[in-house]
PDB file of C-alpha atoms in Angstrom:
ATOM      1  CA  UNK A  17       0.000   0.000   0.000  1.00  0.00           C
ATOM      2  CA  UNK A  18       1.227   3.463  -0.754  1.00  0.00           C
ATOM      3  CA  UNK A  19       1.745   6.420   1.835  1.00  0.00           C
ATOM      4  CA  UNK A  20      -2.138   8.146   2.180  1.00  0.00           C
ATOM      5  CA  UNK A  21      -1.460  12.104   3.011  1.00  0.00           C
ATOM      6  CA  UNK A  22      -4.657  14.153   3.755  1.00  0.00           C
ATOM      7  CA  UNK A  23      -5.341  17.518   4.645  1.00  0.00           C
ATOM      8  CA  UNK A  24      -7.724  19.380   7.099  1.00  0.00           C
ATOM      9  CA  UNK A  25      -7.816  22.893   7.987  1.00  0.00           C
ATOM     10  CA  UNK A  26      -3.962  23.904   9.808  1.00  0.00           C
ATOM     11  CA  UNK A  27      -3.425  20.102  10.122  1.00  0.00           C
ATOM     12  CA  UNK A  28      -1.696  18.023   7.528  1.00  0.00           C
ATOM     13  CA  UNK A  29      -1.409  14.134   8.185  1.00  0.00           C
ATOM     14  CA  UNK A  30       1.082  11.487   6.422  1.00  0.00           C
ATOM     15  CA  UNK A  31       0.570   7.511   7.383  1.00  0.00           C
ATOM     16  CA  UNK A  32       3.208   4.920   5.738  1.00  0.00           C
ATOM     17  CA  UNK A  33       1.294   1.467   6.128  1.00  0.00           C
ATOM     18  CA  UNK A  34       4.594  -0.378   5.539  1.00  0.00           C
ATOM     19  CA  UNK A  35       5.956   0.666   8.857  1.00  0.00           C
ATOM     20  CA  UNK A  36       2.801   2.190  10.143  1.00  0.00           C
ATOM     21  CA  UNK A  37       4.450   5.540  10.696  1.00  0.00           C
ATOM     22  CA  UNK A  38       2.167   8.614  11.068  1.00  0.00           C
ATOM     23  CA  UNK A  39       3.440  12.006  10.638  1.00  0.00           C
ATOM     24  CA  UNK A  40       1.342  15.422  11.469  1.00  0.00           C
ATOM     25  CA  UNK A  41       1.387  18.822  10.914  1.00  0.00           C
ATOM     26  CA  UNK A  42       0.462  21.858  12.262  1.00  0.00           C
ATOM     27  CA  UNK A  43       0.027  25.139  10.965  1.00  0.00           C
ATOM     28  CA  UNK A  44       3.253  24.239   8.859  1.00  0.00           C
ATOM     29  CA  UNK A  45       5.598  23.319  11.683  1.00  0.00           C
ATOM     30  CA  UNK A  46       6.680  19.551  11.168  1.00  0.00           C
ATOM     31  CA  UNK A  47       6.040  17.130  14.116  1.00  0.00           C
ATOM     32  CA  UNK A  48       7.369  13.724  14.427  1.00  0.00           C
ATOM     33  CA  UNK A  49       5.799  10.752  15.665  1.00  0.00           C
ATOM     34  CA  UNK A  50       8.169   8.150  16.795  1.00  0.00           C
ATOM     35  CA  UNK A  51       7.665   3.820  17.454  1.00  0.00           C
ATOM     36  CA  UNK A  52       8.743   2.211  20.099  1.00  0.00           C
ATOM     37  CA  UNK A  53      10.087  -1.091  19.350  1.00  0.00           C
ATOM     38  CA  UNK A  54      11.201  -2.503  22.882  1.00  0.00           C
ATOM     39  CA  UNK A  55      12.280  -1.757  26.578  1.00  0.00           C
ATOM     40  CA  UNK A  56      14.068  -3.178  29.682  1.00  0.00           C
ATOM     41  CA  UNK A  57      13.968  -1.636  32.691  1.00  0.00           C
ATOM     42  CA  UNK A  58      16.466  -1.873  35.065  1.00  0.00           C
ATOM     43  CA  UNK A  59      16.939  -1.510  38.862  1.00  0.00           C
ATOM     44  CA  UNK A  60      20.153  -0.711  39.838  1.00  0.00           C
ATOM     45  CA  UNK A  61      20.463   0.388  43.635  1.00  0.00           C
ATOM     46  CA  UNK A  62      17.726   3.214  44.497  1.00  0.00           C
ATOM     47  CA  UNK A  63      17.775   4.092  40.143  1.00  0.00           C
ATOM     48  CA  UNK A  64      15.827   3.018  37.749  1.00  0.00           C
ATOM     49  CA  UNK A  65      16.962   2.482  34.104  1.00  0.00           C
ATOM     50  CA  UNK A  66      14.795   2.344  30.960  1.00  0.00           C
ATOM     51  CA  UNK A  67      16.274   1.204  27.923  1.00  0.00           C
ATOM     52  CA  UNK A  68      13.958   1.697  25.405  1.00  0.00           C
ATOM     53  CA  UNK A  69      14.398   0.852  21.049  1.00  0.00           C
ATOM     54  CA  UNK A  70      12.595   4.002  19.284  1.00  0.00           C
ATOM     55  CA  UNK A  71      12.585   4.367  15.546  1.00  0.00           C
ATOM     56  CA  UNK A  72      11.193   7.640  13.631  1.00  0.00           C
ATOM     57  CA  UNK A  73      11.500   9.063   9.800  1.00  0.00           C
ATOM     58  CA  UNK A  74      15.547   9.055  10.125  1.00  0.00           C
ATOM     59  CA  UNK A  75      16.002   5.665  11.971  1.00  0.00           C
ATOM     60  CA  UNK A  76      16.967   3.468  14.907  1.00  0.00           C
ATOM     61  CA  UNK A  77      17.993   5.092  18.044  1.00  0.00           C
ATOM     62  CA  UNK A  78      18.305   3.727  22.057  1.00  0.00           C
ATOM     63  CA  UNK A  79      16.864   6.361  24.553  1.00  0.00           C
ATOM     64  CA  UNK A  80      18.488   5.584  28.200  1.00  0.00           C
ATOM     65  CA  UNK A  81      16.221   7.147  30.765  1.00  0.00           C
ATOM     66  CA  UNK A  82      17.569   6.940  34.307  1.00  0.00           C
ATOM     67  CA  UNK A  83      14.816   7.855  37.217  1.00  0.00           C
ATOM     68  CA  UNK A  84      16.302   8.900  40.350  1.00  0.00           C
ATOM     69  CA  UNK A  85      15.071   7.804  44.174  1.00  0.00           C
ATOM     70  CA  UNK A  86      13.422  11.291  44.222  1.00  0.00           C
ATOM     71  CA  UNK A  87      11.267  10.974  40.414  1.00  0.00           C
ATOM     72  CA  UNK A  88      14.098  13.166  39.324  1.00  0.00           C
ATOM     73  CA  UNK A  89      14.801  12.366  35.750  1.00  0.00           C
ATOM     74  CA  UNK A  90      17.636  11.955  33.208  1.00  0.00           C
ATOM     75  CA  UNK A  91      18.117  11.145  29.588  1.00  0.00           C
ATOM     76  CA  UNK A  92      20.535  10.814  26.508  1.00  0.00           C
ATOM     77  CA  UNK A  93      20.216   9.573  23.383  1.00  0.00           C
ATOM     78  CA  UNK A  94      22.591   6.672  21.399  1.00  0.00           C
ATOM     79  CA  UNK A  95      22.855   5.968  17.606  1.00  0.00           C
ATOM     80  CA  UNK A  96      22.975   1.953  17.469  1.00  0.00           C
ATOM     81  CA  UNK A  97      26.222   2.436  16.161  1.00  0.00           C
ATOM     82  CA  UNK A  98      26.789   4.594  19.304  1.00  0.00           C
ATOM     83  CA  UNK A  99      25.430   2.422  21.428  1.00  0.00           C
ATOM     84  CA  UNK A 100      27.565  -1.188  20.521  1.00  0.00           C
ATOM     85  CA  UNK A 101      30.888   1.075  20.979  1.00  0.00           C
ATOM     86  CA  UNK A 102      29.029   2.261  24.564  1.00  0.00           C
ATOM     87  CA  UNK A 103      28.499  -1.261  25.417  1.00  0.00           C
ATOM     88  CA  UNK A 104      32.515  -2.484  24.316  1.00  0.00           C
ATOM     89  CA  UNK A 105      33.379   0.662  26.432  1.00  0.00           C
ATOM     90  CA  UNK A 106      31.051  -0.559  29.471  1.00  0.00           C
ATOM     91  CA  UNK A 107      32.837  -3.961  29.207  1.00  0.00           C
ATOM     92  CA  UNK A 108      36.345  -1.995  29.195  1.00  0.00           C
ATOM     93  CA  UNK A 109      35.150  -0.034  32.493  1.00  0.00           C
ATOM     94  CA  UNK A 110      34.065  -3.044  34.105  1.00  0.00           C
ATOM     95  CA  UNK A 111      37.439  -4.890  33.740  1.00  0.00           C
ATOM     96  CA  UNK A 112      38.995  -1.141  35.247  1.00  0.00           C
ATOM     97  CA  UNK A 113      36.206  -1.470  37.975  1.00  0.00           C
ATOM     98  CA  UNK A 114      36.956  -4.562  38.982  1.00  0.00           C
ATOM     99  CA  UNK A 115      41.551  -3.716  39.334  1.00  0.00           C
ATOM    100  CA  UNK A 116      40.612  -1.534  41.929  1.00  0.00           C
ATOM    101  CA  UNK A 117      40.821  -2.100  45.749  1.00  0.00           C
ATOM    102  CA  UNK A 118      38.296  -0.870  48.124  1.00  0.00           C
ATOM    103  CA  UNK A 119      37.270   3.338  47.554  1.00  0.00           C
ATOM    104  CA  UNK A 120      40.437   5.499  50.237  1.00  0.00           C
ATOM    105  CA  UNK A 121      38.904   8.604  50.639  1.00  0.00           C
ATOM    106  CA  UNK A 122      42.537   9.718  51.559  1.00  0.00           C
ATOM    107  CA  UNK A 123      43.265   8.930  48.073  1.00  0.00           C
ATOM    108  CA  UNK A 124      40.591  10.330  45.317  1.00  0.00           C
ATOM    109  CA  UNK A 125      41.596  12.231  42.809  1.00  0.00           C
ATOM    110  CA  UNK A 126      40.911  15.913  42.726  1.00  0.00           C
ATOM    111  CA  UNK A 127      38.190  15.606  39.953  1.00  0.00           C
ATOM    112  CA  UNK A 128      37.364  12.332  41.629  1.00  0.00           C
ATOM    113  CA  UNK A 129      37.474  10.821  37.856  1.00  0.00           C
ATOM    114  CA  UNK A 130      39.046   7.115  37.981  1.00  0.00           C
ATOM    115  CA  UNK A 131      39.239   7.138  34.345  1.00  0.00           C
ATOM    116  CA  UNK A 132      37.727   8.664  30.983  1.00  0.00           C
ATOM    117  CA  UNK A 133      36.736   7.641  27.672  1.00  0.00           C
ATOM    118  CA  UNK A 134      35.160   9.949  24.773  1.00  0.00           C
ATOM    119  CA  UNK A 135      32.648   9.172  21.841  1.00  0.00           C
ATOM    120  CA  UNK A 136      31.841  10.915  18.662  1.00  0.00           C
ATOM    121  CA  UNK A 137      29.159  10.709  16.390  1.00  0.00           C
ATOM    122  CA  UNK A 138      28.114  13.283  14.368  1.00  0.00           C
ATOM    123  CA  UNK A 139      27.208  16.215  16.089  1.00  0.00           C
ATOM    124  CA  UNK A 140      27.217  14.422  19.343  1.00  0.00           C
ATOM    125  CA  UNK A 141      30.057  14.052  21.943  1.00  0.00           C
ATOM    126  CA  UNK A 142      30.208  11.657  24.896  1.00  0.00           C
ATOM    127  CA  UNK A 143      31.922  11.307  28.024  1.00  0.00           C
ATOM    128  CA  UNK A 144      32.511   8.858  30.049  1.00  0.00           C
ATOM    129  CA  UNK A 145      34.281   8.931  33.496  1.00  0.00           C
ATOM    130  CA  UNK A 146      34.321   6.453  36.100  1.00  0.00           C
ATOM    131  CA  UNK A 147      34.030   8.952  39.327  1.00  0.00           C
ATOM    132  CA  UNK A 148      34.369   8.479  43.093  1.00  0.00           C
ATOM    133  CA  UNK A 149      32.496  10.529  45.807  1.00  0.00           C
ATOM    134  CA  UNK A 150      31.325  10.101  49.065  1.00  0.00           C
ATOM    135  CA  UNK A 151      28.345   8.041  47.974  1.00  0.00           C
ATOM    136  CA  UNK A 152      30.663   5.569  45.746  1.00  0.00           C
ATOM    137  CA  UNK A 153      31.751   4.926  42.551  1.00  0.00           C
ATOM    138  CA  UNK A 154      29.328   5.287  39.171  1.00  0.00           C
ATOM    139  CA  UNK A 155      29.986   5.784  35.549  1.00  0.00           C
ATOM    140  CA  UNK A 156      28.859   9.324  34.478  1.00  0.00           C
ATOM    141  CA  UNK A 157      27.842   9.512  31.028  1.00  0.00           C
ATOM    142  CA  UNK A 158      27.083  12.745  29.631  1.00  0.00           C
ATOM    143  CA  UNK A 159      25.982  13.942  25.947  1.00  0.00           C
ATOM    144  CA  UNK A 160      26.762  17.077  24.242  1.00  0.00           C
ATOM    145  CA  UNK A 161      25.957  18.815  20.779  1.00  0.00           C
ATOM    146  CA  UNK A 162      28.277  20.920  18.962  1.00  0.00           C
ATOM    147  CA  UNK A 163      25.748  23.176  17.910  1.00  0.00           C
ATOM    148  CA  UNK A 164      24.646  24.233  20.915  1.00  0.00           C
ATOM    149  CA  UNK A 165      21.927  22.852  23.625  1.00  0.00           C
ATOM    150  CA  UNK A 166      21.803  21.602  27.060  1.00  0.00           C
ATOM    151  CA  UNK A 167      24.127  18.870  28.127  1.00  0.00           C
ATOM    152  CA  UNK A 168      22.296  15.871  28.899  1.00  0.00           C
ATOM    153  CA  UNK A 169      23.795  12.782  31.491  1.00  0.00           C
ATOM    154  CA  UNK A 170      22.670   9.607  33.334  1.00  0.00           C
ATOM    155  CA  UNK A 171      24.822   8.318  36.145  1.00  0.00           C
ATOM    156  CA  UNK A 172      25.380   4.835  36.164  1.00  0.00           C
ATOM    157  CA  UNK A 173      26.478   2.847  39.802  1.00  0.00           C
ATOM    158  CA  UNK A 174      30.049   0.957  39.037  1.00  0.00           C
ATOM    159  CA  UNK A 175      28.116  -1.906  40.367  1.00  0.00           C
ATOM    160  CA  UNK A 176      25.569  -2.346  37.819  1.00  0.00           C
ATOM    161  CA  UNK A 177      28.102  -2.107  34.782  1.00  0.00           C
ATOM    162  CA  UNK A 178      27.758  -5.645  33.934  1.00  0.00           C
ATOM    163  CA  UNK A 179      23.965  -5.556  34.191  1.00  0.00           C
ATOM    164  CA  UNK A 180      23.849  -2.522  32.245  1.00  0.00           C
ATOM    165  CA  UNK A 181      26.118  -3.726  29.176  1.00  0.00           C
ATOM    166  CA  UNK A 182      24.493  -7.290  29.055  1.00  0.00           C
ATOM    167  CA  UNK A 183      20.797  -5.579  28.896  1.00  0.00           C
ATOM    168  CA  UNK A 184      22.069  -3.423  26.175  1.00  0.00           C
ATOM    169  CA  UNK A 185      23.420  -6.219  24.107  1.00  0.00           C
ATOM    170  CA  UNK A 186      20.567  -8.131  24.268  1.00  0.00           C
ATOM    171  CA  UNK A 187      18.457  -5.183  22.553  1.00  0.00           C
ATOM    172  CA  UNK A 188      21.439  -4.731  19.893  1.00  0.00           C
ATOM    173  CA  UNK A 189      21.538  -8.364  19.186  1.00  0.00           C
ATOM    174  CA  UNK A 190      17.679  -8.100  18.118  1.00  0.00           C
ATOM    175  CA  UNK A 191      17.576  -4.669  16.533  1.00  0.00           C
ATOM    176  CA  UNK A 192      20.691  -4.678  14.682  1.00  0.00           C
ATOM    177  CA  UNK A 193      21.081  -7.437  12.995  1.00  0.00           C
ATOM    178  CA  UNK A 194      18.720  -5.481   9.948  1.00  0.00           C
ATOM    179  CA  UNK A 195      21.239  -2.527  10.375  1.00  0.00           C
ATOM    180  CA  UNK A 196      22.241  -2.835   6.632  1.00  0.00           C
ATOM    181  CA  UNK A 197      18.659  -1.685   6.106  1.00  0.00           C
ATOM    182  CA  UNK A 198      18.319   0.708   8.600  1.00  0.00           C
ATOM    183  CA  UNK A 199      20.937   3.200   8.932  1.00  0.00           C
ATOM    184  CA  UNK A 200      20.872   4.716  12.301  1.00  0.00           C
ATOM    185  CA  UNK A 201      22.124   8.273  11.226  1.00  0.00           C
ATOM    186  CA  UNK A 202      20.191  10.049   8.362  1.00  0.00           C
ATOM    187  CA  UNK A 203      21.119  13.364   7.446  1.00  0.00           C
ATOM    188  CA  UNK A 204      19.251  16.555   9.497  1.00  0.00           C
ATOM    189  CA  UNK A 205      16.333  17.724   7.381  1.00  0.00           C
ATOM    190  CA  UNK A 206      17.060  21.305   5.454  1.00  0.00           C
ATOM    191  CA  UNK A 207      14.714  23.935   4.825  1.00  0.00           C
ATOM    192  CA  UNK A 208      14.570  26.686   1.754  1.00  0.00           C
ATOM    193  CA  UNK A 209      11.858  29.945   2.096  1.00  0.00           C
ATOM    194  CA  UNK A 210      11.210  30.912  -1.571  1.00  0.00           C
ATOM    195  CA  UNK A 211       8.718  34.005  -1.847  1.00  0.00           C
ATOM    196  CA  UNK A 212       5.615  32.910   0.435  1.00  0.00           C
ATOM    197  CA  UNK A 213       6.475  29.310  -0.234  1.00  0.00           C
ATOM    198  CA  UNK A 214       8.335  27.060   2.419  1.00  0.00           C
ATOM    199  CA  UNK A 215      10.050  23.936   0.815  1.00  0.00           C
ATOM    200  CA  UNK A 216      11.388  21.189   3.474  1.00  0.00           C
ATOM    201  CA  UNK A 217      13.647  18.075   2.662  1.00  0.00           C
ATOM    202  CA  UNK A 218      13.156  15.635   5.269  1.00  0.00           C
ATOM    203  CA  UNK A 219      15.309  12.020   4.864  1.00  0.00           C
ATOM    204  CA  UNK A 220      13.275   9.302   6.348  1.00  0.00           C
ATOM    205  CA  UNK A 221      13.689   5.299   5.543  1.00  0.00           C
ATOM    206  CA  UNK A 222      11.531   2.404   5.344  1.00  0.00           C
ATOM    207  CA  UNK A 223      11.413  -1.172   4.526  1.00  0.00           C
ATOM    208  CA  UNK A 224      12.048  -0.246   0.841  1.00  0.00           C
ATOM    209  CA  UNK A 225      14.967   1.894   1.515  1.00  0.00           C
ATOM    210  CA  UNK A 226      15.728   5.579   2.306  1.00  0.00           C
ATOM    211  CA  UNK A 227      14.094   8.212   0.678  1.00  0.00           C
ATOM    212  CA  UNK A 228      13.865  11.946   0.659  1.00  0.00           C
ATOM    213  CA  UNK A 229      10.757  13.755   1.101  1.00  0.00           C
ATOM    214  CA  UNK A 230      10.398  16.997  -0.458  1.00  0.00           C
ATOM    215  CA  UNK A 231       7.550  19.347   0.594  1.00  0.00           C
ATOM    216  CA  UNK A 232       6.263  22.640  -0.434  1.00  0.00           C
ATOM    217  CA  UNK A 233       4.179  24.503   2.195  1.00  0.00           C
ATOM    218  CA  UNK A 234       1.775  27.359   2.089  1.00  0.00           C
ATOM    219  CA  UNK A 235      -0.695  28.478   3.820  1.00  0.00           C
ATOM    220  CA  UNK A 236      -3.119  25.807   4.426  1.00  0.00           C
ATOM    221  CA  UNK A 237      -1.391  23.732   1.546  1.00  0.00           C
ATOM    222  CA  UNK A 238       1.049  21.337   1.520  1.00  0.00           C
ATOM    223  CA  UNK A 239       1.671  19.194  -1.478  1.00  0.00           C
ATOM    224  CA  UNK A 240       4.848  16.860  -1.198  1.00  0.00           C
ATOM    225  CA  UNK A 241       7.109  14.306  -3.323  1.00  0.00           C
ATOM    226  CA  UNK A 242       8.887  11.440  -2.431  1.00  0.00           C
ATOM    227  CA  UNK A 243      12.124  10.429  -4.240  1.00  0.00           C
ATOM    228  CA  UNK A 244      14.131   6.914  -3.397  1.00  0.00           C
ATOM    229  CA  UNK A 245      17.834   6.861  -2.371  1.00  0.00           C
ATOM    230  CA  UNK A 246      18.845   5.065  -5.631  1.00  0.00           C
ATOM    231  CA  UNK A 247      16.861   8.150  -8.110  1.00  0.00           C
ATOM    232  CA  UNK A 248      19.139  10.962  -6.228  1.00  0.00           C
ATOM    233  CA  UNK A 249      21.513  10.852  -8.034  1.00  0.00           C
ATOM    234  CA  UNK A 250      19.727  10.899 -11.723  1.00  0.00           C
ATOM    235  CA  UNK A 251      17.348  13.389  -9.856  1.00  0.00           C
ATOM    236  CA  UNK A 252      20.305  15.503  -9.392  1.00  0.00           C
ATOM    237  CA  UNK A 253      21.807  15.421 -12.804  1.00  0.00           C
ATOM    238  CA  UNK A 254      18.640  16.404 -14.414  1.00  0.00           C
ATOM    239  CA  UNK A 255      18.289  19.559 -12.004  1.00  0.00           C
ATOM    240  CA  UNK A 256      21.748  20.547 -12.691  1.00  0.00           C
ATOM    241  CA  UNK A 257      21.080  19.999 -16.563  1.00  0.00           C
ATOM    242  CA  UNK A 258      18.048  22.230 -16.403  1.00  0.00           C
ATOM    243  CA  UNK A 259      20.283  24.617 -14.386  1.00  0.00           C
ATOM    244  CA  UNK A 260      22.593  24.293 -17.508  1.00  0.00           C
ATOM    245  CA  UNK A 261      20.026  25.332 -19.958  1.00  0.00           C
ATOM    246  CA  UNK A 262      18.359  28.333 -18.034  1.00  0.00           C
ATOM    247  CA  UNK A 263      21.843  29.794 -17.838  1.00  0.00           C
ATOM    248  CA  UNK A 264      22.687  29.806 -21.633  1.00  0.00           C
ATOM    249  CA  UNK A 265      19.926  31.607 -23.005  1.00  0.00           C
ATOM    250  CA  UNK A 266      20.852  34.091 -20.152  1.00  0.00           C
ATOM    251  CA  UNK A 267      24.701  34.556 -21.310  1.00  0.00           C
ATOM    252  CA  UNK A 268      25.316  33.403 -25.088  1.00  0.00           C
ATOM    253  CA  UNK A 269      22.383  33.764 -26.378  1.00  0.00           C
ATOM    254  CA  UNK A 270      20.346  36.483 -25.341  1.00  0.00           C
ATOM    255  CA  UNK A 271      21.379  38.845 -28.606  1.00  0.00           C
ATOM    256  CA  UNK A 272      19.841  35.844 -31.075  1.00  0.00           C
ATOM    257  CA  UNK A 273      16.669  36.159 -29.211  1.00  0.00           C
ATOM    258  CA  UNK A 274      16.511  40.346 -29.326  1.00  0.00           C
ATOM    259  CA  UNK A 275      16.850  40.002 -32.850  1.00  0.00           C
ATOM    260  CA  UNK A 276      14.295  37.613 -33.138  1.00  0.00           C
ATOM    261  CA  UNK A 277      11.822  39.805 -31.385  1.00  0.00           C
ATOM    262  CA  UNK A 278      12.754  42.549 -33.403  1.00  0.00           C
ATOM    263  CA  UNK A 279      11.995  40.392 -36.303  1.00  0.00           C
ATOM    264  CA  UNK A 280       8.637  39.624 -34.915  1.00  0.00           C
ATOM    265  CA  UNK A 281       7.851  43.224 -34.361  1.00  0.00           C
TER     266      UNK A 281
END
């Protein structure tokens, strides 16, 4: 069955049957309705961890929500890519963990760090650092974008490591073993304002493939097109041709067709 896309006064709506995702609209700003594939929750001294498989428009992604004693709550955000070097680093951390003799608080480091690791993907940047304190030792995990925006962290106790990595491979082992079809990191959708028309290109993927999306928006009107991966390029070449052509008239040619007109008149 083939996408369905209808439209009702300031609300547009898009439903894919083939991976039942449903898009909406409102009053031209583009909201995105996500699936949620699976979950484990985990109870790791007074926290609570919630692992849970979410796929949208650009892909497969791992949200780790940790709840705190007090309802006080945490989140970041892992590419599945991300997430199987995470779990080789948890299983690095653990080993470190495990080397060391009972916490000294005579002897903590000034930072209290134990040791650090760093991921990058994209736009994203993560640290990790094994920390001591009063209350213990945890694995601090924090997220950052390079374009700006808060920095987001969960806190994971040193003791629950293992428990951690091993619930996190058992969702990779089920969700990425498709990963040639789904690729976890799609481009960021762009946006071009042309008179009073608004033109978004959104990448989003499928079962059939990736695809882009390309919408023009006006008031109360939306009409869009959809374009496979494997067309882009052939898409691209015809644009550029077209380009080609507009531009000639415009340079080399424009005294033929003044004389032309002049022969007409």
């Amino acid at each position: 069955m083939e996408p369905t896309e209808w439209t009702f006064g300031k609300i547009q709506y898009w439903h894919d049957p083939s991976t039942n995702f449903n898009i909406i609209w409102f009053s031209g700003q583009q909201g995105q309705v996500e699936q949620e594939l699976a979950t484990k929750m985990l109870q790791i001294q007074s926290k609570r961890f919630y692992l849970d498989v979410k796929q949208n428009r650009r892909g497969r992604f791992i949200k780790v929500a940790e709840i705190g004693a007090d309802g006080r709550r945490s989140q970041i955000f892992l590419a599945l890519s991300t997430a199987a070097e995470f779990r080789d680093h948890l299983s690095a951390f653990s080993d470190f963990y495990s080397s060391l003799g009972p916490p000294n608080p005579d002897n903590v480091p000034e930072d209290g760090k134990l040791k650090s690791e760093m991921m990058i993907k994209d736009n994203r940047r993560y640290y990790l650092d094994l920390k001591e304190n009063s209350r213990g030792r945890f694995l601090r995990v924090s997220q950052t974008i390079t374009r700006g925006g808060p920095r987001s962290q969960v806190a994971i106790p040193a003791q629950g490591m293992i428990e951690f990595r091993d619930a996190l491979t058992d969702l990779l082992d089920e969700f990425s073993t498709d990963e040639h079809a789904y690729k976890p990191d799609l481009p960021e959708g762009r946006h071009m304002h042309v008179d009073n028309k608004n033109f978004y290109f959104d990448i989003g993927q499928n079962n059939r493939g990736v695809y882009m999306r390309i919408s023009e928006v006006k008031t109360n009107f939306r009409t869009a097109i959809t374009v496979p991966e494997k067309s882009w390029q052939r898409f691209r070449d015809i644009l550029s041709d077209y380009c080609d052509k507009i531009k000639q008239p415009m340079q080399g040619s424009s005294g033929g067709f003044l004389r032309r007109i002049s022969h007409i008149l």
